[in-house]
Amino acid sequence: MRRRRRATAAGLAVVATALAEGGAQARASRGAAPPVAKPPAAVVRLVSAPVRIADAATVRLLRPGDRVDVVAAERTGPPRVVAAGARVSEVPEPEKGVGDGGALVVLSVPRDTARALVGAGAVARLAVTLC
């Protein structure tokens, strides 16, 4: 009984393969373009980006695994979102003796977003909002 089921399943698999190949050959013989295989989606590699947030008290509210939006507030122009939905990977201990220098948080973001964070941190004060 078990052999008969296996033989039936194998036969159905062979027939399905033959029908699929025959359909593709039939379309090609009629002049239709063969189906185009889509390239695999690009793998987005995440990097760790240390970011200094202007308000140290806000950083103390964060925990690893939280999702945040990073907002850059420049003196000229409206605030802009630099990173949306970034995952907090680490919240280092606060530095001793640092006054109003903000606090550091490590975010897991795509490489391009990490570059944008570095650039924004050089010219603007950064803040976070919890998602």
mmCIF file of N, CA and C in Angstrom:
data_model
loop_
_atom_site.group_PDB
_atom_site.id
_atom_site.type_symbol
_atom_site.label_atom_id
_atom_site.label_comp_id
_atom_site.label_asym_id
_atom_site.label_seq_id
_atom_site.Cartn_x
_atom_site.Cartn_y
_atom_site.Cartn_z
ATOM 1 N N MET A 1 0.826 -1.189 0.000
ATOM 2 C CA MET A 1 0.000 0.000 0.000
ATOM 3 C C MET A 1 0.873 1.256 0.000
ATOM 4 N N ARG A 2 1.917 1.257 0.848
ATOM 5 C CA ARG A 2 2.800 2.405 0.945
ATOM 6 C C ARG A 2 3.538 2.631 -0.381
ATOM 7 N N ARG A 3 3.959 1.528 -1.023
ATOM 8 C CA ARG A 3 4.671 1.638 -2.305
ATOM 9 C C ARG A 3 3.769 2.216 -3.378
ATOM 10 N N ARG A 4 2.513 1.839 -3.332
ATOM 11 C CA ARG A 4 1.570 2.328 -4.336
ATOM 12 C C ARG A 4 1.374 3.847 -4.196
ATOM 13 N N ARG A 5 1.306 4.345 -2.946
ATOM 14 C CA ARG A 5 1.150 5.788 -2.717
ATOM 15 C C ARG A 5 2.382 6.542 -3.212
ATOM 16 N N ARG A 6 3.553 6.000 -2.909
ATOM 17 C CA ARG A 6 4.782 6.645 -3.353
ATOM 18 C C ARG A 6 4.867 6.664 -4.877
ATOM 19 N N ALA A 7 4.501 5.568 -5.498
ATOM 20 C CA ALA A 7 4.544 5.495 -6.956
ATOM 21 C C ALA A 7 3.557 6.486 -7.565
ATOM 22 N N THR A 8 2.389 6.600 -6.971
ATOM 23 C CA THR A 8 1.383 7.552 -7.458
ATOM 24 C C THR A 8 1.889 8.982 -7.304
ATOM 25 N N ALA A 9 2.474 9.305 -6.145
ATOM 26 C CA ALA A 9 2.993 10.647 -5.906
ATOM 27 C C ALA A 9 4.120 10.965 -6.883
ATOM 28 N N ALA A 10 5.008 10.006 -7.120
ATOM 29 C CA ALA A 10 6.112 10.221 -8.054
ATOM 30 C C ALA A 10 5.573 10.424 -9.466
ATOM 31 N N GLY A 11 4.577 9.646 -9.844
ATOM 32 C CA GLY A 11 3.983 9.789 -11.170
ATOM 33 C C GLY A 11 3.335 11.148 -11.351
ATOM 34 N N LEU A 12 2.628 11.619 -10.334
ATOM 35 C CA LEU A 12 2.004 12.936 -10.414
ATOM 36 C C LEU A 12 3.053 14.039 -10.529
ATOM 37 N N ALA A 13 4.156 13.899 -9.824
ATOM 38 C CA ALA A 13 5.226 14.893 -9.893
ATOM 39 C C ALA A 13 5.825 14.943 -11.294
ATOM 40 N N VAL A 14 6.011 13.782 -11.917
ATOM 41 C CA VAL A 14 6.563 13.726 -13.274
ATOM 42 C C VAL A 14 5.589 14.375 -14.258
ATOM 43 N N VAL A 15 4.307 14.085 -14.123
ATOM 44 C CA VAL A 15 3.299 14.659 -15.021
ATOM 45 C C VAL A 15 3.242 16.181 -14.855
ATOM 46 N N ALA A 16 3.279 16.662 -13.611
ATOM 47 C CA ALA A 16 3.225 18.108 -13.366
ATOM 48 C C ALA A 16 4.434 18.800 -13.987
ATOM 49 N N THR A 17 5.602 18.193 -13.859
ATOM 50 C CA THR A 17 6.814 18.768 -14.446
ATOM 51 C C THR A 17 6.712 18.805 -15.967
ATOM 52 N N ALA A 18 6.223 17.731 -16.552
ATOM 53 C CA ALA A 18 6.095 17.666 -18.008
ATOM 54 C C ALA A 18 5.102 18.709 -18.511
ATOM 55 N N LEU A 19 3.993 18.872 -17.792
ATOM 56 C CA LEU A 19 3.006 19.875 -18.200
ATOM 57 C C LEU A 19 3.570 21.284 -18.097
ATOM 58 N N ALA A 20 4.324 21.544 -17.040
ATOM 59 C CA ALA A 20 4.899 22.877 -16.863
ATOM 60 C C ALA A 20 5.903 23.167 -17.976
ATOM 61 N N GLU A 21 6.750 22.219 -18.299
ATOM 62 C CA GLU A 21 7.734 22.418 -19.362
ATOM 63 C C GLU A 21 7.052 22.517 -20.724
ATOM 64 N N GLY A 22 6.046 21.709 -20.940
ATOM 65 C CA GLY A 22 5.326 21.740 -22.213
ATOM 66 C C GLY A 22 4.621 23.064 -22.415
ATOM 67 N N GLY A 23 4.082 23.634 -21.348
ATOM 68 C CA GLY A 23 3.423 24.937 -21.454
ATOM 69 C C GLY A 23 4.407 26.029 -21.815
ATOM 70 N N ALA A 24 5.587 25.981 -21.240
ATOM 71 C CA ALA A 24 6.611 26.983 -21.547
ATOM 72 C C ALA A 24 7.070 26.834 -22.988
ATOM 73 N N GLN A 25 7.238 25.590 -23.457
ATOM 74 C CA GLN A 25 7.662 25.363 -24.833
ATOM 75 C C GLN A 25 6.576 25.813 -25.798
ATOM 76 N N ALA A 26 5.330 25.569 -25.463
ATOM 77 C CA ALA A 26 4.229 25.979 -26.325
ATOM 78 C C ALA A 26 4.181 27.501 -26.450
ATOM 79 N N ARG A 27 4.375 28.226 -25.336
ATOM 80 C CA ARG A 27 4.374 29.688 -25.401
ATOM 81 C C ARG A 27 5.538 30.180 -26.253
ATOM 82 N N ALA A 28 6.696 29.541 -26.107
ATOM 83 C CA ALA A 28 7.871 29.957 -26.876
ATOM 84 C C ALA A 28 7.654 29.705 -28.365
ATOM 85 N N SER A 29 6.983 28.585 -28.723
ATOM 86 C CA SER A 29 6.768 28.279 -30.137
ATOM 87 C C SER A 29 5.744 29.216 -30.758
ATOM 88 N N ARG A 30 4.881 29.815 -29.963
ATOM 89 C CA ARG A 30 3.892 30.758 -30.479
ATOM 90 C C ARG A 30 4.451 32.173 -30.564
ATOM 91 N N GLY A 31 5.718 32.363 -30.194
ATOM 92 C CA GLY A 31 6.324 33.684 -30.284
ATOM 93 C C GLY A 31 6.200 34.504 -29.022
ATOM 94 N N ALA A 32 5.584 33.945 -28.001
ATOM 95 C CA ALA A 32 5.458 34.689 -26.751
ATOM 96 C C ALA A 32 6.796 34.671 -26.021
ATOM 97 N N ALA A 33 7.073 35.749 -25.363
ATOM 98 C CA ALA A 33 8.331 35.833 -24.610
ATOM 99 C C ALA A 33 8.269 34.898 -23.410
ATOM 100 N N PRO A 34 9.360 34.208 -23.138
ATOM 101 C CA PRO A 34 9.367 33.337 -21.963
ATOM 102 C C PRO A 34 9.268 34.180 -20.699
ATOM 103 N N PRO A 35 8.715 33.617 -19.638
ATOM 104 C CA PRO A 35 8.593 34.387 -18.401
ATOM 105 C C PRO A 35 9.980 34.771 -17.881
ATOM 106 N N VAL A 36 10.079 35.996 -17.412
ATOM 107 C CA VAL A 36 11.346 36.505 -16.908
ATOM 108 C C VAL A 36 11.420 36.236 -15.413
ATOM 109 N N ALA A 37 12.505 35.613 -15.002
ATOM 110 C CA ALA A 37 12.700 35.367 -13.572
ATOM 111 C C ALA A 37 13.111 36.659 -12.904
ATOM 112 N N LYS A 38 12.466 36.988 -11.794
ATOM 113 C CA LYS A 38 12.810 38.197 -11.070
ATOM 114 C C LYS A 38 14.109 37.974 -10.312
ATOM 115 N N PRO A 39 14.967 38.965 -10.301
ATOM 116 C CA PRO A 39 16.190 38.818 -9.525
ATOM 117 C C PRO A 39 15.852 38.781 -8.039
ATOM 118 N N PRO A 40 16.669 38.101 -7.247
ATOM 119 C CA PRO A 40 16.375 38.046 -5.813
ATOM 120 C C PRO A 40 16.455 39.438 -5.203
ATOM 121 N N ALA A 41 15.630 39.654 -4.207
ATOM 122 C CA ALA A 41 15.630 40.950 -3.534
ATOM 123 C C ALA A 41 16.994 41.189 -2.894
ATOM 124 N N ALA A 42 17.429 42.429 -2.974
ATOM 125 C CA ALA A 42 18.736 42.765 -2.398
ATOM 126 C C ALA A 42 18.686 42.571 -0.882
ATOM 127 N N VAL A 43 19.720 42.010 -0.364
ATOM 128 C CA VAL A 43 19.806 41.799 1.070
ATOM 129 C C VAL A 43 20.264 43.109 1.700
ATOM 130 N N VAL A 44 19.486 43.584 2.645
ATOM 131 C CA VAL A 44 19.836 44.814 3.329
ATOM 132 C C VAL A 44 20.662 44.438 4.549
ATOM 133 N N ARG A 45 21.911 44.853 4.531
ATOM 134 C CA ARG A 45 22.807 44.538 5.628
ATOM 135 C C ARG A 45 22.732 45.662 6.654
ATOM 136 N N LEU A 46 22.498 45.280 7.903
ATOM 137 C CA LEU A 46 22.417 46.258 8.972
ATOM 138 C C LEU A 46 23.780 46.429 9.621
ATOM 139 N N VAL A 47 24.061 47.656 10.039
ATOM 140 C CA VAL A 47 25.301 47.970 10.734
ATOM 141 C C VAL A 47 24.941 48.630 12.065
ATOM 142 N N SER A 48 25.885 48.625 12.982
ATOM 143 C CA SER A 48 25.695 49.299 14.268
ATOM 144 C C SER A 48 26.172 50.730 14.144
ATOM 145 N N ALA A 49 25.303 51.668 14.467
ATOM 146 C CA ALA A 49 25.622 53.085 14.342
ATOM 147 C C ALA A 49 25.501 53.759 15.707
ATOM 148 N N PRO A 50 26.623 54.163 16.314
ATOM 149 C CA PRO A 50 26.533 54.922 17.559
ATOM 150 C C PRO A 50 26.070 56.344 17.258
ATOM 151 N N VAL A 51 25.059 56.783 17.978
ATOM 152 C CA VAL A 51 24.460 58.092 17.723
ATOM 153 C C VAL A 51 24.362 58.851 19.040
ATOM 154 N N ARG A 52 24.804 60.114 19.047
ATOM 155 C CA ARG A 52 24.691 60.943 20.246
ATOM 156 C C ARG A 52 23.385 61.720 20.171
ATOM 157 N N ILE A 53 22.510 61.439 21.133
ATOM 158 C CA ILE A 53 21.209 62.095 21.229
ATOM 159 C C ILE A 53 21.343 63.270 22.186
ATOM 160 N N ALA A 54 20.769 64.412 21.815
ATOM 161 C CA ALA A 54 20.949 65.645 22.583
ATOM 162 C C ALA A 54 20.397 65.534 24.006
ATOM 163 N N ASP A 55 19.282 64.870 24.196
ATOM 164 C CA ASP A 55 18.651 64.783 25.519
ATOM 165 C C ASP A 55 19.003 63.447 26.169
ATOM 166 N N ALA A 56 19.900 63.483 27.161
ATOM 167 C CA ALA A 56 20.352 62.265 27.824
ATOM 168 C C ALA A 56 19.219 61.569 28.574
ATOM 169 N N ALA A 57 18.267 62.321 29.099
ATOM 170 C CA ALA A 57 17.157 61.716 29.838
ATOM 171 C C ALA A 57 16.288 60.860 28.923
ATOM 172 N N THR A 58 16.142 61.267 27.688
ATOM 173 C CA THR A 58 15.364 60.480 26.732
ATOM 174 C C THR A 58 16.048 59.149 26.453
ATOM 175 N N VAL A 59 17.361 59.167 26.334
ATOM 176 C CA VAL A 59 18.104 57.937 26.060
ATOM 177 C C VAL A 59 17.958 56.949 27.208
ATOM 178 N N ARG A 60 17.866 57.438 28.445
ATOM 179 C CA ARG A 60 17.706 56.533 29.604
ATOM 180 C C ARG A 60 16.372 55.789 29.565
ATOM 181 N N LEU A 61 15.422 56.263 28.773
ATOM 182 C CA LEU A 61 14.133 55.574 28.628
ATOM 183 C C LEU A 61 14.206 54.393 27.663
ATOM 184 N N LEU A 62 15.248 54.348 26.856
ATOM 185 C CA LEU A 62 15.353 53.345 25.798
ATOM 186 C C LEU A 62 15.910 52.035 26.328
ATOM 187 N N ARG A 63 15.485 50.945 25.689
ATOM 188 C CA ARG A 63 15.963 49.595 25.994
ATOM 189 C C ARG A 63 16.308 48.905 24.680
ATOM 190 N N PRO A 64 17.266 47.973 24.694
ATOM 191 C CA PRO A 64 17.563 47.218 23.470
ATOM 192 C C PRO A 64 16.294 46.553 22.925
ATOM 193 N N GLY A 65 16.124 46.652 21.630
ATOM 194 C CA GLY A 65 14.939 46.098 20.975
ATOM 195 C C GLY A 65 13.887 47.147 20.663
ATOM 196 N N ASP A 66 13.932 48.307 21.334
ATOM 197 C CA ASP A 66 12.983 49.383 21.041
ATOM 198 C C ASP A 66 13.181 49.873 19.610
ATOM 199 N N ARG A 67 12.121 50.408 19.027
ATOM 200 C CA ARG A 67 12.187 51.035 17.706
ATOM 201 C C ARG A 67 12.028 52.535 17.886
ATOM 202 N N VAL A 68 12.878 53.285 17.198
ATOM 203 C CA VAL A 68 12.850 54.737 17.320
ATOM 204 C C VAL A 68 12.965 55.400 15.955
ATOM 205 N N ASP A 69 12.462 56.627 15.881
ATOM 206 C CA ASP A 69 12.725 57.518 14.758
ATOM 207 C C ASP A 69 13.750 58.529 15.252
ATOM 208 N N VAL A 70 14.758 58.801 14.448
ATOM 209 C CA VAL A 70 15.763 59.805 14.798
ATOM 210 C C VAL A 70 15.456 61.063 14.004
ATOM 211 N N VAL A 71 15.329 62.176 14.727
ATOM 212 C CA VAL A 71 14.962 63.455 14.125
ATOM 213 C C VAL A 71 16.119 64.428 14.291
ATOM 214 N N ALA A 72 16.485 65.105 13.210
ATOM 215 C CA ALA A 72 17.539 66.114 13.241
ATOM 216 C C ALA A 72 16.884 67.491 13.282
ATOM 217 N N ALA A 73 17.261 68.279 14.296
ATOM 218 C CA ALA A 73 16.737 69.632 14.446
ATOM 219 C C ALA A 73 17.868 70.615 14.181
ATOM 220 N N GLU A 74 17.805 71.285 13.047
ATOM 221 C CA GLU A 74 18.803 72.285 12.687
ATOM 222 C C GLU A 74 18.253 73.665 13.020
ATOM 223 N N ARG A 75 19.153 74.624 13.130
ATOM 224 C CA ARG A 75 18.714 75.984 13.441
ATOM 225 C C ARG A 75 17.920 76.579 12.283
ATOM 226 N N THR A 76 18.277 76.205 11.071
ATOM 227 C CA THR A 76 17.552 76.707 9.905
ATOM 228 C C THR A 76 16.730 75.566 9.321
ATOM 229 N N GLY A 77 15.496 75.812 9.079
ATOM 230 C CA GLY A 77 14.641 74.799 8.474
ATOM 231 C C GLY A 77 13.926 73.941 9.504
ATOM 232 N N PRO A 78 12.919 73.239 9.046
ATOM 233 C CA PRO A 78 12.133 72.391 9.947
ATOM 234 C C PRO A 78 12.897 71.110 10.303
ATOM 235 N N PRO A 79 12.512 70.469 11.406
ATOM 236 C CA PRO A 79 13.145 69.191 11.754
ATOM 237 C C PRO A 79 12.861 68.152 10.676
ATOM 238 N N ARG A 80 13.803 67.203 10.522
ATOM 239 C CA ARG A 80 13.603 66.152 9.517
ATOM 240 C C ARG A 80 13.946 64.797 10.118
ATOM 241 N N VAL A 81 13.253 63.786 9.662
ATOM 242 C CA VAL A 81 13.494 62.422 10.122
ATOM 243 C C VAL A 81 14.688 61.871 9.340
ATOM 244 N N VAL A 82 15.714 61.449 10.075
ATOM 245 C CA VAL A 82 16.920 60.908 9.451
ATOM 246 C C VAL A 82 16.841 59.390 9.374
ATOM 247 N N ALA A 83 16.284 58.766 10.393
ATOM 248 C CA ALA A 83 16.140 57.304 10.430
ATOM 249 C C ALA A 83 14.763 56.973 10.993
ATOM 250 N N ALA A 84 14.008 56.179 10.273
ATOM 251 C CA ALA A 84 12.670 55.790 10.713
ATOM 252 C C ALA A 84 12.668 54.318 11.113
ATOM 253 N N GLY A 85 12.143 54.026 12.281
ATOM 254 C CA GLY A 85 12.005 52.645 12.735
ATOM 255 C C GLY A 85 13.321 51.949 13.019
ATOM 256 N N ALA A 86 14.336 52.689 13.443
ATOM 257 C CA ALA A 86 15.641 52.089 13.749
ATOM 258 C C ALA A 86 15.539 51.285 15.043
ATOM 259 N N ARG A 87 16.204 50.129 15.064
ATOM 260 C CA ARG A 87 16.166 49.270 16.261
ATOM 261 C C ARG A 87 17.310 49.635 17.186
ATOM 262 N N VAL A 88 16.994 49.834 18.461
ATOM 263 C CA VAL A 88 18.014 50.105 19.474
ATOM 264 C C VAL A 88 18.714 48.792 19.781
ATOM 265 N N SER A 89 20.036 48.754 19.576
ATOM 266 C CA SER A 89 20.760 47.518 19.865
ATOM 267 C C SER A 89 21.505 47.595 21.187
ATOM 268 N N GLU A 90 21.859 48.803 21.621
ATOM 269 C CA GLU A 90 22.576 48.938 22.892
ATOM 270 C C GLU A 90 22.403 50.353 23.430
ATOM 271 N N VAL A 91 22.323 50.443 24.757
ATOM 272 C CA VAL A 91 22.297 51.743 25.430
ATOM 273 C C VAL A 91 23.454 51.728 26.429
ATOM 274 N N PRO A 92 24.612 52.290 26.033
ATOM 275 C CA PRO A 92 25.773 52.275 26.927
ATOM 276 C C PRO A 92 25.502 53.039 28.213
ATOM 277 N N GLU A 93 26.265 52.712 29.248
ATOM 278 C CA GLU A 93 26.161 53.433 30.514
ATOM 279 C C GLU A 93 26.524 54.899 30.281
ATOM 280 N N PRO A 94 25.862 55.817 31.002
ATOM 281 C CA PRO A 94 26.189 57.239 30.823
ATOM 282 C C PRO A 94 27.635 57.521 31.225
ATOM 283 N N GLU A 95 28.240 58.461 30.513
ATOM 284 C CA GLU A 95 29.613 58.844 30.805
ATOM 285 C C GLU A 95 29.652 59.710 32.060
ATOM 286 N N LYS A 96 30.642 59.482 32.887
ATOM 287 C CA LYS A 96 30.802 60.279 34.110
ATOM 288 C C LYS A 96 31.423 61.619 33.762
ATOM 289 N N GLY A 97 30.939 62.673 34.386
ATOM 290 C CA GLY A 97 31.530 63.986 34.224
ATOM 291 C C GLY A 97 31.121 64.725 32.967
ATOM 292 N N VAL A 98 30.268 64.133 32.141
ATOM 293 C CA VAL A 98 29.820 64.821 30.929
ATOM 294 C C VAL A 98 28.563 65.597 31.276
ATOM 295 N N GLY A 99 28.588 66.903 31.010
ATOM 296 C CA GLY A 99 27.466 67.763 31.363
ATOM 297 C C GLY A 99 26.306 67.610 30.410
ATOM 298 N N ASP A 100 26.090 68.612 29.589
ATOM 299 C CA ASP A 100 24.953 68.637 28.671
ATOM 300 C C ASP A 100 25.360 68.126 27.292
ATOM 301 N N GLY A 101 26.204 67.089 27.262
ATOM 302 C CA GLY A 101 26.678 66.561 25.995
ATOM 303 C C GLY A 101 25.772 65.510 25.403
ATOM 304 N N GLY A 102 24.613 65.283 26.000
ATOM 305 C CA GLY A 102 23.709 64.267 25.491
ATOM 306 C C GLY A 102 24.125 62.879 25.940
ATOM 307 N N ALA A 103 23.645 61.873 25.252
ATOM 308 C CA ALA A 103 23.952 60.487 25.596
ATOM 309 C C ALA A 103 24.030 59.654 24.336
ATOM 310 N N LEU A 104 24.792 58.596 24.436
ATOM 311 C CA LEU A 104 25.038 57.732 23.292
ATOM 312 C C LEU A 104 24.043 56.572 23.272
ATOM 313 N N VAL A 105 23.613 56.211 22.072
ATOM 314 C CA VAL A 105 22.775 55.038 21.853
ATOM 315 C C VAL A 105 23.290 54.371 20.575
ATOM 316 N N VAL A 106 23.260 53.050 20.543
ATOM 317 C CA VAL A 106 23.709 52.316 19.360
ATOM 318 C C VAL A 106 22.476 51.778 18.649
ATOM 319 N N LEU A 107 22.347 52.135 17.371
ATOM 320 C CA LEU A 107 21.187 51.733 16.575
ATOM 321 C C LEU A 107 21.615 50.749 15.499
ATOM 322 N N SER A 108 20.737 49.838 15.164
ATOM 323 C CA SER A 108 20.962 48.895 14.079
ATOM 324 C C SER A 108 20.183 49.402 12.871
ATOM 325 N N VAL A 109 20.930 49.855 11.849
ATOM 326 C CA VAL A 109 20.322 50.493 10.673
ATOM 327 C C VAL A 109 21.042 50.050 9.404
ATOM 328 N N PRO A 110 20.430 50.237 8.231
ATOM 329 C CA PRO A 110 21.154 49.986 6.975
ATOM 330 C C PRO A 110 22.342 50.939 6.844
ATOM 331 N N ARG A 111 23.323 50.528 6.072
ATOM 332 C CA ARG A 111 24.563 51.302 5.928
ATOM 333 C C ARG A 111 24.301 52.739 5.450
ATOM 334 N N ASP A 112 23.408 52.926 4.486
ATOM 335 C CA ASP A 112 23.107 54.274 3.991
ATOM 336 C C ASP A 112 22.514 55.160 5.086
ATOM 337 N N THR A 113 21.660 54.578 5.905
ATOM 338 C CA THR A 113 21.063 55.336 7.007
ATOM 339 C C THR A 113 22.121 55.708 8.032
ATOM 340 N N ALA A 114 23.081 54.808 8.273
ATOM 341 C CA ALA A 114 24.171 55.112 9.208
ATOM 342 C C ALA A 114 24.954 56.325 8.721
ATOM 343 N N ARG A 115 25.224 56.391 7.418
ATOM 344 C CA ARG A 115 25.923 57.554 6.859
ATOM 345 C C ARG A 115 25.118 58.833 7.064
ATOM 346 N N ALA A 116 23.815 58.752 6.848
ATOM 347 C CA ALA A 116 22.957 59.922 7.029
ATOM 348 C C ALA A 116 22.944 60.367 8.489
ATOM 349 N N LEU A 117 22.967 59.414 9.411
ATOM 350 C CA LEU A 117 22.997 59.751 10.842
ATOM 351 C C LEU A 117 24.286 60.470 11.208
ATOM 352 N N VAL A 118 25.404 59.983 10.679
ATOM 353 C CA VAL A 118 26.692 60.625 10.965
ATOM 354 C C VAL A 118 26.689 62.057 10.436
ATOM 355 N N GLY A 119 26.216 62.239 9.221
ATOM 356 C CA GLY A 119 26.169 63.577 8.637
ATOM 357 C C GLY A 119 25.250 64.506 9.399
ATOM 358 N N ALA A 120 24.089 64.021 9.779
ATOM 359 C CA ALA A 120 23.137 64.856 10.508
ATOM 360 C C ALA A 120 23.668 65.193 11.899
ATOM 361 N N GLY A 121 24.337 64.234 12.546
ATOM 362 C CA GLY A 121 24.880 64.478 13.878
ATOM 363 C C GLY A 121 25.975 65.522 13.885
ATOM 364 N N ALA A 122 26.620 65.731 12.757
ATOM 365 C CA ALA A 122 27.692 66.719 12.670
ATOM 366 C C ALA A 122 27.158 68.147 12.545
ATOM 367 N N VAL A 123 25.940 68.309 12.057
ATOM 368 C CA VAL A 123 25.419 69.663 11.810
ATOM 369 C C VAL A 123 24.136 69.987 12.574
ATOM 370 N N ALA A 124 23.551 69.001 13.277
ATOM 371 C CA ALA A 124 22.269 69.237 13.941
ATOM 372 C C ALA A 124 22.219 68.499 15.278
ATOM 373 N N ARG A 125 21.288 68.904 16.100
ATOM 374 C CA ARG A 125 21.029 68.172 17.350
ATOM 375 C C ARG A 125 20.053 67.055 17.003
ATOM 376 N N LEU A 126 20.338 65.854 17.517
ATOM 377 C CA LEU A 126 19.494 64.703 17.220
ATOM 378 C C LEU A 126 18.596 64.366 18.396
ATOM 379 N N ALA A 127 17.373 63.982 18.095
ATOM 380 C CA ALA A 127 16.400 63.553 19.095
ATOM 381 C C ALA A 127 15.773 62.248 18.618
ATOM 382 N N VAL A 128 15.161 61.514 19.531
ATOM 383 C CA VAL A 128 14.487 60.270 19.168
ATOM 384 C C VAL A 128 13.042 60.309 19.626
ATOM 385 N N THR A 129 12.202 59.610 18.879
ATOM 386 C CA THR A 129 10.830 59.362 19.280
ATOM 387 C C THR A 129 10.615 57.873 19.259
ATOM 388 N N LEU A 130 9.932 57.349 20.265
ATOM 389 C CA LEU A 130 9.652 55.918 20.320
ATOM 390 C C LEU A 130 8.543 55.563 19.337
ATOM 391 N N CYS A 131 8.721 54.464 18.621
ATOM 392 C CA CYS A 131 7.712 54.001 17.653
ATOM 393 C C CYS A 131 6.769 53.021 18.319
#
